[in-house]
Short mmCIF file of C-alpha atoms and ligand atoms in Angstrom, two decimals:
data_model
loop_
_atom_site.label_atom_id
_atom_site.label_comp_id
_atom_site.label_asym_id
_atom_site.label_seq_id
_atom_site.Cartn_x
_atom_site.Cartn_y
_atom_site.Cartn_z
CA MET A 22 0.00 0.00 0.00
CA THR A 23 1.31 3.48 -0.77
CA ALA A 24 1.71 5.72 2.24
CA THR A 25 -0.64 8.65 2.63
CA ILE A 26 1.38 10.25 5.40
CA PRO A 27 1.77 14.03 5.65
CA SER A 28 4.02 15.24 2.86
CA THR A 29 6.61 16.69 5.19
CA THR A 30 7.23 13.29 6.81
CA ALA A 31 7.09 11.62 3.39
CA GLU A 32 9.70 14.09 2.13
CA ILE A 33 11.91 13.44 5.14
CA ILE A 34 11.62 9.67 4.66
CA GLY A 35 12.37 10.15 0.97
CA ARG A 36 15.74 11.73 1.82
CA VAL A 37 16.90 8.88 4.11
CA PRO A 38 19.47 6.64 2.38
CA THR A 39 18.10 3.12 1.87
CA ASP A 40 21.21 1.26 0.67
CA LEU A 41 23.93 -0.58 2.54
CA PHE A 42 26.91 1.54 3.63
CA ILE A 43 30.24 -0.13 2.86
CA ASP A 44 33.67 1.49 2.57
CA GLY A 45 32.19 4.98 2.68
CA ARG A 46 29.69 4.40 -0.13
CA TRP A 47 25.98 3.70 -0.34
CA VAL A 48 25.55 0.47 -2.30
CA PRO A 49 22.55 -1.75 -3.04
CA ALA A 50 22.52 -5.32 -1.76
CA ALA A 51 24.50 -7.63 -4.04
CA SER A 52 21.29 -9.55 -4.75
CA GLY A 53 19.36 -6.34 -5.43
CA ALA A 54 16.78 -7.39 -2.81
CA THR A 55 14.98 -4.96 -0.52
CA PHE A 56 12.53 -5.24 2.37
CA ALA A 57 9.68 -2.98 3.47
CA VAL A 58 9.69 -0.64 6.46
CA ASP A 59 6.21 -0.07 7.89
CA ASN A 60 4.57 2.54 10.09
CA PRO A 61 3.07 0.74 13.14
CA ALA A 62 0.43 3.45 13.66
CA THR A 63 -1.04 3.18 10.16
CA GLU A 64 0.30 -0.20 8.93
CA GLU A 65 1.36 1.57 5.74
CA THR A 66 4.70 0.99 4.07
CA LEU A 67 7.08 3.95 4.40
CA THR A 68 9.85 2.78 2.07
CA HIS A 69 12.07 -0.19 1.22
CA VAL A 70 15.69 -0.69 2.26
CA ALA A 71 18.46 -2.94 0.97
CA ASP A 72 18.21 -6.54 2.15
CA GLY A 73 21.80 -7.64 2.73
CA ASP A 74 22.90 -11.28 2.66
CA ALA A 75 26.05 -13.29 3.38
CA THR A 76 27.89 -11.79 0.37
CA ASP A 77 27.25 -8.25 1.59
CA ALA A 78 28.17 -9.27 5.14
CA ARG A 79 31.54 -10.64 3.98
CA ARG A 80 32.31 -7.46 2.03
CA ALA A 81 31.41 -5.27 4.97
CA LEU A 82 33.56 -7.22 7.41
CA GLN A 83 36.49 -7.39 4.97
CA THR A 84 36.32 -3.60 4.72
CA ALA A 85 36.31 -3.20 8.50
CA VAL A 86 39.30 -5.57 8.80
CA ASP A 87 41.22 -3.74 6.04
CA HIS A 88 40.78 -0.34 7.71
CA GLN A 89 41.46 -1.36 11.32
CA ALA A 90 45.19 -0.64 11.47
CA ALA A 91 44.99 2.82 9.85
CA TRP A 92 42.02 3.81 11.97
CA ALA A 93 43.73 2.70 15.18
CA ALA A 94 46.68 4.89 14.24
CA THR A 95 44.60 8.09 14.02
CA SER A 96 44.92 10.61 16.82
CA PRO A 97 42.48 10.48 19.73
CA ARG A 98 41.79 14.19 19.16
CA SER A 99 40.74 13.61 15.54
CA ARG A 100 38.38 10.82 16.59
CA SER A 101 37.01 13.04 19.35
CA GLU A 102 36.32 15.84 16.87
CA ILE A 103 34.40 13.54 14.51
CA LEU A 104 32.19 12.47 17.41
CA TYR A 105 31.66 16.04 18.53
CA ARG A 106 30.70 17.16 15.01
CA ALA A 107 28.28 14.23 14.74
CA TYR A 108 26.80 15.18 18.13
CA GLN A 109 26.15 18.70 16.86
CA LEU A 110 24.68 17.48 13.57
CA ILE A 111 22.29 15.15 15.40
CA ILE A 112 21.13 18.00 17.65
CA ASP A 113 20.72 20.31 14.62
CA ARG A 114 18.61 17.66 12.89
CA THR A 115 16.53 16.67 15.92
CA ASP A 116 13.12 17.21 14.31
CA GLU A 117 14.04 15.29 11.18
CA ILE A 118 15.46 12.29 13.07
CA ALA A 119 12.51 12.29 15.49
CA ALA A 120 10.04 12.27 12.59
CA VAL A 121 11.78 9.26 11.03
CA MET A 122 11.91 7.43 14.36
CA THR A 123 8.24 8.03 15.12
CA ALA A 124 7.23 6.96 11.62
CA GLU A 125 9.11 3.66 11.75
CA MET A 126 8.61 2.59 15.36
CA GLY A 127 5.69 4.54 16.79
CA LYS A 128 6.89 6.44 19.86
CA PRO A 129 5.26 9.89 20.23
CA LEU A 130 7.28 12.77 18.78
CA PRO A 131 8.18 14.34 22.16
CA GLU A 132 9.63 11.00 23.26
CA ALA A 133 11.45 10.64 19.93
CA ARG A 134 12.99 14.10 20.43
CA GLY A 135 13.98 12.99 23.93
CA GLU A 136 15.73 9.95 22.49
CA VAL A 137 17.55 12.13 19.96
CA ALA A 138 18.92 14.25 22.82
CA TYR A 139 19.80 11.14 24.85
CA GLY A 140 21.35 9.34 21.87
CA ALA A 141 23.39 12.37 20.77
CA GLU A 142 24.74 12.73 24.30
CA PHE A 143 26.63 9.42 23.94
CA PHE A 144 28.64 11.00 21.12
CA ARG A 145 29.46 14.06 23.22
CA TRP A 146 30.37 11.84 26.17
CA PHE A 147 32.65 9.60 24.12
CA ALA A 148 34.16 12.61 22.31
CA GLU A 149 35.33 13.59 25.79
CA GLU A 150 36.47 10.05 26.65
CA ALA A 151 38.46 9.56 23.42
CA VAL A 152 41.23 11.84 24.67
CA ARG A 153 41.28 10.37 28.18
CA ILE A 154 42.25 6.76 27.45
CA GLY A 155 44.62 6.08 30.29
CA GLY A 156 47.30 3.63 31.29
CA ASP A 157 49.43 2.80 34.27
CA HIS A 158 53.07 2.62 35.19
CA THR A 159 54.44 0.75 38.19
CA ILE A 160 57.65 -0.97 39.18
CA THR A 161 58.00 -4.63 40.14
CA GLY A 162 58.45 -5.48 43.81
CA ASP A 163 62.14 -6.16 43.40
CA GLY A 164 62.66 -2.82 41.68
CA ALA A 165 64.17 -4.46 38.60
CA ASN A 166 61.41 -3.97 36.02
CA ARG A 167 58.93 -1.43 34.78
CA ILE A 168 55.31 -2.48 34.31
CA VAL A 169 53.86 -0.26 31.59
CA VAL A 170 50.14 -0.76 31.04
CA THR A 171 48.56 0.68 27.89
CA ARG A 172 45.27 0.26 26.09
CA GLN A 173 44.72 -0.56 22.44
CA PRO A 174 41.55 -0.86 20.35
CA VAL A 175 40.20 -4.39 20.51
CA GLY A 176 39.86 -4.55 16.70
CA PRO A 177 36.96 -4.89 14.25
CA CYS A 178 33.64 -4.96 16.12
CA ILE A 179 30.24 -6.44 15.37
CA LEU A 180 27.39 -4.19 16.56
CA VAL A 181 23.79 -5.46 16.67
CA THR A 182 20.93 -3.31 17.98
CA PRO A 183 17.17 -3.61 18.71
CA TRP A 184 14.28 -1.48 17.47
CA ASN A 185 13.09 0.06 20.73
CA PHE A 186 15.68 2.87 20.96
CA PRO A 187 16.87 2.91 17.37
CA LEU A 188 19.18 5.92 17.73
CA ALA A 189 20.49 5.61 21.28
CA MET A 190 21.29 1.89 21.10
CA GLY A 191 23.41 2.70 18.04
CA THR A 192 25.24 5.73 19.44
CA ARG A 193 25.91 3.91 22.73
CA LYS A 194 28.01 1.38 20.77
CA ILE A 195 29.33 3.42 17.83
CA GLY A 196 30.45 6.28 20.12
CA PRO A 197 32.89 4.25 22.23
CA ALA A 198 34.04 2.19 19.22
CA ILE A 199 35.03 5.39 17.37
CA ALA A 200 36.61 6.85 20.50
CA ALA A 201 38.65 3.68 21.06
CA GLY A 202 39.76 3.38 17.42
CA CYS A 203 37.78 0.29 16.39
CA THR A 204 36.29 -0.30 12.95
CA MET A 205 32.78 -1.72 12.82
CA VAL A 206 30.17 -3.76 11.05
CA PHE A 207 26.71 -2.73 12.21
CA LYS A 208 23.35 -4.44 11.79
CA PRO A 209 20.41 -2.36 13.00
CA ALA A 210 16.99 -3.90 13.69
CA GLU A 211 14.88 -4.89 10.71
CA LEU A 212 11.91 -2.90 12.04
CA THR A 213 13.86 0.38 12.41
CA PRO A 214 16.65 0.65 9.82
CA LEU A 215 15.86 4.25 8.79
CA THR A 216 16.99 5.94 12.00
CA ALA A 217 20.23 3.95 11.85
CA LEU A 218 20.82 4.85 8.18
CA LEU A 219 20.23 8.52 8.94
CA LEU A 220 22.74 8.27 11.79
CA THR A 221 25.24 6.64 9.43
CA ASP A 222 24.84 9.48 6.95
CA ILE A 223 25.42 12.01 9.74
CA LEU A 224 28.67 10.26 10.68
CA ARG A 225 29.78 10.37 7.04
CA GLU A 226 28.99 14.09 6.96
CA ALA A 227 30.91 14.54 10.23
CA GLY A 228 34.02 13.23 8.52
CA LEU A 229 34.21 9.60 9.62
CA PRO A 230 36.79 8.04 7.27
CA ASP A 231 35.65 5.47 4.71
CA GLY A 232 35.55 1.89 5.93
CA VAL A 233 35.36 2.62 9.66
CA LEU A 234 31.61 2.04 9.94
CA ASN A 235 29.97 -0.47 7.59
CA VAL A 236 26.22 -0.99 7.82
CA VAL A 237 24.23 -3.96 6.57
CA THR A 238 20.45 -3.91 6.87
CA THR A 239 18.80 -7.28 6.40
CA SER A 240 15.66 -9.34 6.88
CA ASP A 241 17.88 -12.35 7.67
CA PRO A 242 19.83 -11.47 10.84
CA GLY A 243 20.94 -15.05 11.52
CA THR A 244 22.79 -15.21 8.19
CA VAL A 245 24.39 -11.74 8.23
CA VAL A 246 25.41 -11.69 11.89
CA GLY A 247 26.25 -15.42 11.78
CA GLU A 248 28.66 -14.74 8.90
CA TRP A 249 30.43 -12.13 11.03
CA MET A 250 30.39 -14.16 14.23
CA THR A 251 31.92 -17.27 12.66
CA SER A 252 34.43 -15.44 10.43
CA GLY A 253 37.21 -15.55 13.01
CA ARG A 254 38.12 -12.01 11.90
CA ALA A 255 36.02 -9.81 14.17
CA ARG A 256 37.43 -9.36 17.67
CA LYS A 257 34.40 -8.13 19.55
CA VAL A 258 30.61 -8.30 19.53
CA SER A 259 28.42 -5.72 21.23
CA PHE A 260 24.78 -6.79 21.25
CA THR A 261 21.60 -5.25 22.64
CA GLY A 262 18.46 -7.33 22.39
CA SER A 263 16.75 -10.38 23.80
CA THR A 264 18.41 -12.83 26.17
CA GLU A 265 17.54 -15.61 23.72
CA VAL A 266 19.56 -14.11 20.84
CA GLY A 267 22.27 -12.98 23.28
CA LYS A 268 22.82 -16.59 24.36
CA LEU A 269 23.08 -17.67 20.73
CA LEU A 270 25.72 -15.02 20.04
CA LEU A 271 27.66 -15.93 23.20
CA GLY A 272 27.84 -19.49 21.88
CA GLN A 273 29.12 -18.25 18.51
CA ALA A 274 31.59 -15.88 20.19
CA ALA A 275 33.12 -18.84 22.01
CA GLY A 276 34.30 -20.19 18.65
CA SER A 277 36.95 -17.48 18.35
CA VAL A 278 37.05 -16.36 22.02
CA MET A 279 35.68 -12.98 21.01
CA ARG A 280 35.18 -10.15 23.51
CA THR A 281 31.45 -9.68 24.23
CA SER A 282 29.16 -6.97 25.58
CA MET A 283 25.60 -8.15 26.11
CA GLU A 284 22.73 -5.81 27.00
CA LEU A 285 19.87 -8.26 27.26
CA GLY A 286 16.34 -8.45 28.60
CA GLY A 287 15.03 -7.38 31.98
CA ASN A 288 12.20 -8.13 34.40
CA ALA A 289 12.45 -5.05 36.58
CA PRO A 290 10.85 -4.98 40.03
CA PHE A 291 9.37 -1.68 41.23
CA ILE A 292 8.91 -1.74 45.02
CA VAL A 293 6.70 0.74 46.87
CA CYS A 294 7.37 0.55 50.61
CA ALA A 295 4.83 1.40 53.32
CA ASP A 296 6.59 4.70 54.05
CA ALA A 297 6.85 5.77 50.39
CA ASP A 298 5.62 9.12 49.14
CA VAL A 299 2.81 7.67 47.03
CA ASP A 300 2.51 10.66 44.67
CA ARG A 301 6.21 10.46 43.89
CA ALA A 302 5.95 6.70 43.43
CA VAL A 303 3.13 7.18 40.91
CA ASP A 304 5.22 9.80 39.06
CA GLY A 305 8.06 7.27 39.02
CA ILE A 306 6.02 4.36 37.75
CA MET A 307 4.57 6.48 34.95
CA VAL A 308 8.14 6.90 33.68
CA ALA A 309 9.43 3.43 34.52
CA LYS A 310 6.38 1.75 33.00
CA MET A 311 5.25 4.01 30.19
CA ARG A 312 8.49 5.20 28.56
CA ASN A 313 8.32 3.96 24.97
CA MET A 314 4.86 2.43 25.61
CA GLY A 315 6.48 -0.01 28.03
CA GLN A 316 8.84 -1.32 25.34
CA ALA A 317 12.07 -0.85 27.27
CA CYS A 318 14.46 -3.33 28.83
CA THR A 319 14.32 -1.05 31.88
CA ALA A 320 10.49 -1.08 32.04
CA ALA A 321 9.01 -1.86 35.46
CA ASN A 322 7.59 -5.33 34.88
CA ARG A 323 6.47 -6.34 38.38
CA ILE A 324 5.13 -3.67 40.71
CA PHE A 325 5.25 -4.75 44.38
CA VAL A 326 3.22 -2.44 46.61
CA HIS A 327 2.87 -2.58 50.40
CA ARG A 328 -0.71 -3.41 51.40
CA SER A 329 -1.03 -0.23 53.49
CA VAL A 330 -0.63 2.02 50.41
CA ILE A 331 -1.83 -0.24 47.62
CA ASP A 332 -5.32 1.28 47.28
CA ASP A 333 -4.04 4.86 47.06
CA PHE A 334 -1.29 3.85 44.65
CA THR A 335 -3.61 1.83 42.40
CA ASP A 336 -6.34 4.49 42.27
CA GLU A 337 -3.91 7.26 41.44
CA LEU A 338 -2.08 5.17 38.85
CA ALA A 339 -5.34 4.11 37.18
CA ALA A 340 -6.46 7.76 37.00
CA ARG A 341 -3.17 8.78 35.37
CA MET A 342 -3.19 5.85 32.93
CA THR A 343 -6.83 6.44 31.92
CA GLY A 344 -6.05 10.09 31.17
CA LEU A 345 -3.30 9.32 28.65
CA VAL A 346 -3.96 10.18 25.02
CA VAL A 347 -3.38 7.15 22.77
CA GLY A 348 -2.82 7.64 19.04
CA ASP A 349 -0.47 8.07 16.13
CA GLY A 350 2.80 9.29 17.62
CA SER A 351 3.15 11.96 14.94
CA ALA A 352 -0.13 13.65 15.97
CA ASP A 353 -0.13 16.62 18.35
CA GLY A 354 -0.95 15.66 21.93
CA THR A 355 -0.34 11.91 21.59
CA GLN A 356 1.19 10.48 24.76
CA VAL A 357 1.02 6.76 23.95
CA GLY A 358 1.76 5.43 20.47
CA PRO A 359 1.24 1.98 18.98
CA LEU A 360 3.34 -1.06 19.82
CA VAL A 361 6.00 -1.82 17.25
CA GLU A 362 4.26 -4.64 15.37
CA ALA A 363 1.16 -6.83 15.39
CA LYS A 364 3.03 -9.67 17.11
CA ALA A 365 3.89 -7.35 20.00
CA ALA A 366 0.26 -6.27 20.54
CA ASP A 367 -0.88 -9.91 20.34
CA LYS A 368 1.70 -10.90 22.93
CA VAL A 369 0.62 -8.18 25.38
CA ALA A 370 -3.06 -9.11 24.94
CA GLY A 371 -2.21 -12.77 25.59
CA LEU A 372 -0.30 -11.91 28.77
CA VAL A 373 -3.22 -9.85 30.11
CA ASP A 374 -5.68 -12.66 29.37
CA ASP A 375 -3.40 -15.14 31.11
CA ALA A 376 -3.05 -12.89 34.20
CA VAL A 377 -6.84 -12.51 34.38
CA GLY A 378 -7.11 -16.30 34.10
CA HIS A 379 -4.83 -16.46 37.15
CA GLY A 380 -7.16 -14.18 39.13
CA ALA A 381 -5.91 -10.67 38.32
CA ARG A 382 -8.43 -7.82 38.23
CA ILE A 383 -8.41 -5.25 35.40
CA VAL A 384 -8.61 -1.77 36.96
CA CYS A 385 -8.44 0.04 33.63
CA GLY A 386 -7.64 -0.71 29.99
CA GLY A 387 -7.31 -4.30 28.83
CA ARG A 388 -9.37 -3.90 25.67
CA ARG A 389 -7.78 -3.42 22.24
CA PRO A 390 -9.28 -0.75 20.02
CA ALA A 391 -10.56 -1.63 16.57
CA GLY A 392 -8.99 -0.18 13.42
CA ALA A 393 -5.53 0.17 11.92
CA GLY A 394 -2.36 0.29 14.01
CA HIS A 395 -0.88 -1.99 16.65
CA PHE A 396 -2.42 -0.19 19.61
CA TYR A 397 -2.85 -1.48 23.15
CA PRO A 398 -4.39 0.78 25.81
CA PRO A 399 -2.68 1.75 29.09
CA THR A 400 -3.76 -0.99 31.47
CA VAL A 401 -3.60 -1.54 35.23
CA LEU A 402 -3.91 -5.03 36.71
CA THR A 403 -4.06 -5.72 40.41
CA ASP A 404 -3.93 -8.89 42.54
CA VAL A 405 -1.58 -10.41 39.98
CA HIS A 406 -0.73 -14.00 40.92
CA PRO A 407 2.96 -14.99 41.04
CA GLY A 408 2.13 -17.85 38.67
CA ALA A 409 0.91 -15.51 35.91
CA GLU A 410 3.14 -15.59 32.85
CA LEU A 411 3.76 -11.83 32.85
CA MET A 412 5.66 -12.22 36.12
CA HIS A 413 8.21 -14.35 34.28
CA THR A 414 8.54 -12.64 30.91
CA GLU A 415 9.03 -9.08 29.68
CA ILE A 416 5.56 -7.58 29.09
CA PHE A 417 6.99 -4.99 26.65
CA GLY A 418 3.72 -3.06 26.63
CA PRO A 419 1.73 -0.46 28.61
CA VAL A 420 0.49 -2.90 31.26
CA ALA A 421 1.14 -2.23 34.95
CA ALA A 422 0.98 -5.46 36.98
CA ILE A 423 0.53 -4.82 40.72
CA ILE A 424 1.35 -7.42 43.37
CA PRO A 425 0.69 -6.76 47.10
CA PHE A 426 3.22 -7.48 49.85
CA GLY A 427 3.61 -6.97 53.63
CA GLY A 428 0.81 -6.47 56.13
CA PRO A 429 -0.37 -4.44 59.13
CA ASP A 430 2.44 -5.77 61.32
CA SER A 431 5.17 -6.19 58.75
CA ASP A 432 7.10 -3.88 56.46
CA GLY A 433 7.39 -6.96 54.24
CA LEU A 434 10.84 -5.94 53.02
CA ASP A 435 12.25 -9.48 53.19
CA GLU A 436 9.28 -10.71 51.19
CA ALA A 437 9.53 -7.91 48.61
CA ILE A 438 13.26 -8.42 48.08
CA ALA A 439 12.82 -12.20 47.76
CA LEU A 440 10.02 -11.74 45.21
CA ALA A 441 12.04 -9.14 43.31
CA ASN A 442 15.07 -11.43 43.06
CA ASP A 443 13.02 -14.47 42.05
CA THR A 444 13.89 -14.18 38.35
CA PRO A 445 16.80 -15.13 36.13
CA TRP A 446 17.12 -11.47 35.00
CA GLY A 447 18.87 -8.63 36.82
CA LEU A 448 19.00 -5.43 34.80
CA VAL A 449 17.41 -2.75 36.99
CA GLY A 450 15.27 -2.42 40.11
CA TYR A 451 13.32 0.56 41.44
CA ALA A 452 12.31 1.25 45.03
CA TYR A 453 10.37 4.03 46.72
CA THR A 454 10.98 4.63 50.42
CA GLN A 455 11.78 7.62 52.61
CA ASP A 456 13.65 5.47 55.10
CA LEU A 457 17.42 5.56 54.69
CA ASP A 458 18.02 2.09 56.12
CA ARG A 459 15.43 0.55 53.82
CA ALA A 460 16.91 2.36 50.84
CA ASP A 461 20.33 1.04 51.81
CA ARG A 462 19.10 -2.55 52.12
CA LEU A 463 17.28 -2.39 48.79
CA SER A 464 20.33 -0.90 47.03
CA THR A 465 22.51 -3.68 48.39
CA GLU A 466 20.24 -6.71 48.15
CA LEU A 467 18.46 -6.27 44.83
CA GLN A 468 20.28 -8.56 42.36
CA VAL A 469 20.52 -6.06 39.51
CA GLY A 470 23.11 -3.93 37.73
CA MET A 471 21.25 -0.66 38.36
CA VAL A 472 18.97 0.62 41.13
CA GLY A 473 16.68 3.63 41.07
CA ILE A 474 15.84 4.90 44.58
CA ASN A 475 12.89 7.29 44.43
CA THR A 476 13.33 7.65 40.68
CA GLY A 477 11.87 5.82 37.70
CA LEU A 478 14.72 6.68 35.31
CA VAL A 479 18.30 5.41 35.57
CA SER A 480 19.56 5.75 31.99
CA ASN A 481 22.22 8.40 31.53
CA PRO A 482 25.22 8.58 29.19
CA ALA A 483 27.50 9.34 32.15
CA ALA A 484 26.40 6.23 34.07
CA PRO A 485 27.41 2.57 33.57
CA PHE A 486 24.37 0.89 32.04
CA GLY A 487 24.08 -2.89 32.27
CA GLY A 488 22.83 -5.91 34.12
CA VAL A 489 23.76 -9.02 36.07
CA LYS A 490 22.47 -12.61 35.78
CA GLU A 491 20.79 -13.24 32.40
CA SER A 492 20.49 -9.49 31.71
CA GLY A 493 23.97 -9.39 30.31
CA LEU A 494 27.69 -8.81 30.48
CA GLY A 495 29.63 -5.55 30.46
CA ARG A 496 28.56 -1.92 30.76
CA GLU A 497 27.71 0.80 28.26
CA GLY A 498 28.18 4.51 28.89
CA GLY A 499 29.98 6.12 31.80
CA ARG A 500 33.70 5.66 32.41
CA LEU A 501 33.43 1.92 31.74
CA GLY A 502 31.77 2.18 28.32
CA ILE A 503 34.99 2.71 26.38
CA GLU A 504 36.80 -0.08 28.22
CA GLU A 505 34.57 -2.59 26.42
CA PHE A 506 36.33 -1.57 23.19
CA LEU A 507 39.90 -1.59 24.52
CA ASP A 508 42.35 -4.38 25.26
CA VAL A 509 44.86 -3.95 28.04
CA LYS A 510 48.47 -4.47 27.06
CA TYR A 511 51.29 -4.78 29.58
CA VAL A 512 54.85 -4.13 28.56
CA ALA A 513 57.70 -5.35 30.80
CA ARG A 514 60.95 -3.40 30.64
CA PRO A 515 64.03 -3.87 32.76
CA ILE A 516 65.23 -0.78 34.62
CA ARG A 517 68.88 -0.17 33.74
CA THR A 518 70.86 0.69 36.77
CA SER A 519 74.21 1.36 35.09
P1 NAP B 4 15.97 -9.38 19.41
O1 NAP B 4 14.95 -10.11 18.68
O2 NAP B 4 16.96 -10.12 20.24
O3 NAP B 4 16.72 -8.50 18.31
C1 NAP B 4 17.83 -7.70 18.61
C2 NAP B 4 18.72 -7.66 17.40
O4 NAP B 4 19.24 -8.98 17.14
C3 NAP B 4 18.01 -7.24 16.12
O5 NAP B 4 18.90 -6.49 15.33
C4 NAP B 4 17.70 -8.57 15.48
O6 NAP B 4 17.48 -8.52 14.10
C5 NAP B 4 18.94 -9.35 15.81
N1 NAP B 4 18.78 -10.79 15.70
C6 NAP B 4 17.63 -11.51 15.73
N2 NAP B 4 17.90 -12.81 15.56
C7 NAP B 4 19.24 -12.93 15.41
C8 NAP B 4 20.11 -14.02 15.19
N3 NAP B 4 19.68 -15.27 15.08
N4 NAP B 4 21.44 -13.79 15.08
C9 NAP B 4 21.90 -12.53 15.17
N5 NAP B 4 21.12 -11.45 15.39
C10 NAP B 4 19.80 -11.64 15.51
O7 NAP B 4 15.36 -8.30 20.37
P2 NAP B 4 14.21 -7.25 19.99
O8 NAP B 4 12.93 -7.96 20.08
O9 NAP B 4 14.52 -6.54 18.75
O10 NAP B 4 14.41 -6.18 21.16
C11 NAP B 4 13.83 -6.30 22.40
C12 NAP B 4 14.79 -6.93 23.40
O11 NAP B 4 15.94 -6.12 23.56
C13 NAP B 4 14.17 -7.03 24.76
O12 NAP B 4 14.48 -8.27 25.33
C14 NAP B 4 14.83 -5.90 25.53
O13 NAP B 4 14.83 -6.09 26.91
C15 NAP B 4 16.19 -5.91 24.95
N6 NAP B 4 16.86 -4.64 25.18
C16 NAP B 4 17.87 -4.60 26.08
C17 NAP B 4 18.51 -3.41 26.35
C18 NAP B 4 19.64 -3.37 27.34
O14 NAP B 4 20.40 -2.42 27.27
N7 NAP B 4 19.79 -4.32 28.24
C19 NAP B 4 18.13 -2.26 25.69
C20 NAP B 4 17.07 -2.31 24.77
C21 NAP B 4 16.46 -3.53 24.54
P3 NAP B 4 15.95 -8.34 13.54
O15 NAP B 4 15.61 -6.96 13.85
O16 NAP B 4 16.03 -8.61 12.10
O17 NAP B 4 15.11 -9.33 14.27
MG1 MG B 5 13.37 -9.66 16.58
#
């Protein structure tokens, strides 16, 4: 079907490159194949992009391998300046990038603009880190030798990203790889290639040398990424996506003992203690639950609320959720867009039905609207049973699942922490309390990589983002983000005494 979107958006989409990007040039797939990119709010096709295969993958990786040595030899300052120019270009083109992002994945325009600011910030951060790659110098215990510790780029990297934050998940990997001096092959998500291709074009315009970043869009991720993973020529894989695919890539990485960074799924607990400021907790859950229509690895998946405040919390949350404006993300005033694809809306509906089957009560929402678009309404469920499937899987939708804990004579903290940790995932946990000792216990005992105390938002380019358990390996952003792209080298040198 031909898109009947507003001409301005159509014009913007029309200017986005749709080919593969290899060795500094836009090239069609070797096979000439393309795949469609759809708008989840209208179900209309926006455009078609090149559908890369194993031949394209090999060419892209060969290019990255060929350029690694020269790129590693460039000055940190020159790499920093490319990143800083790209940061400025992204900010200058905020409205254009946001329009593309909203069209291809559905988030409302204000949220898309927020992601542009957040995503750009990784380039500014890593522009600053590029010139601060440090080392160490010590002397052996016997005083006879120098220990000189330096850092070198790990080598050609494989980057694979999901659709939910199509700009920021790219910049969070490309930024540190450029800063460190690594060349790259990059496969963005099939559902959201346009934002990634626009970002690639911005990096070209910012002066990134040919061959440093090579981008292959594809409808066959197993073949393209599998080609890279089993080549024995890439030295690192940085993946953001599901735990299932992450485990597959970890298995492939073992074949050549490749460095890995894995940002995988989550099942975040959100704990509201008896002493919490309920208004603040509701503000927090609206962010932790509703950012990106609930389609975030950091989304609060299980909301544990002390019985003494559960009625107030539930009523206030239901009122806020009911008041949200659902619609096409490109329309003025929309607060909640569609889910990314039909499969996603079906999955959320199935999880709600299953929870209701396990005794949950629908406080608001729970009914899909008729018509085009993959919409699911903001929904609040209470009395969710621990056996319900949504307790054990990422909901990835605008459904708040509330579970009571504690009682009149118990703060229930042991119970809440045990419930929160009863999952194989460990990305992030949120807790609301005004009691310092409780906050301290929660910070220490939640088995997660990140904790939000009295806040529903932890993501920040200056902070180390990442999880424990099956939520992943390594950290992105912060001081640690660049380390993922550097190898440590130690040089021993005798100290001459005469
Ligand atoms: P996904 O299915 O794992 O996809 C992620 C990426 O992997 C996409 O580019 C995908 O390509 C690719 N892929 C799929 N199958 C592959 C295979 N066999 N070999 C190599 N690559 C393959 O995840 P998603 O559904 O797009 O994204 C949602 C998931 O990402 C959630 O679990 C969420 O929690 C997680 N996530 C984690 C973080 C974090 O930082 N921890 C951040 C955001 C999202 P296609 O697009 O073609 O399928
Ligand atoms: Mg997928």
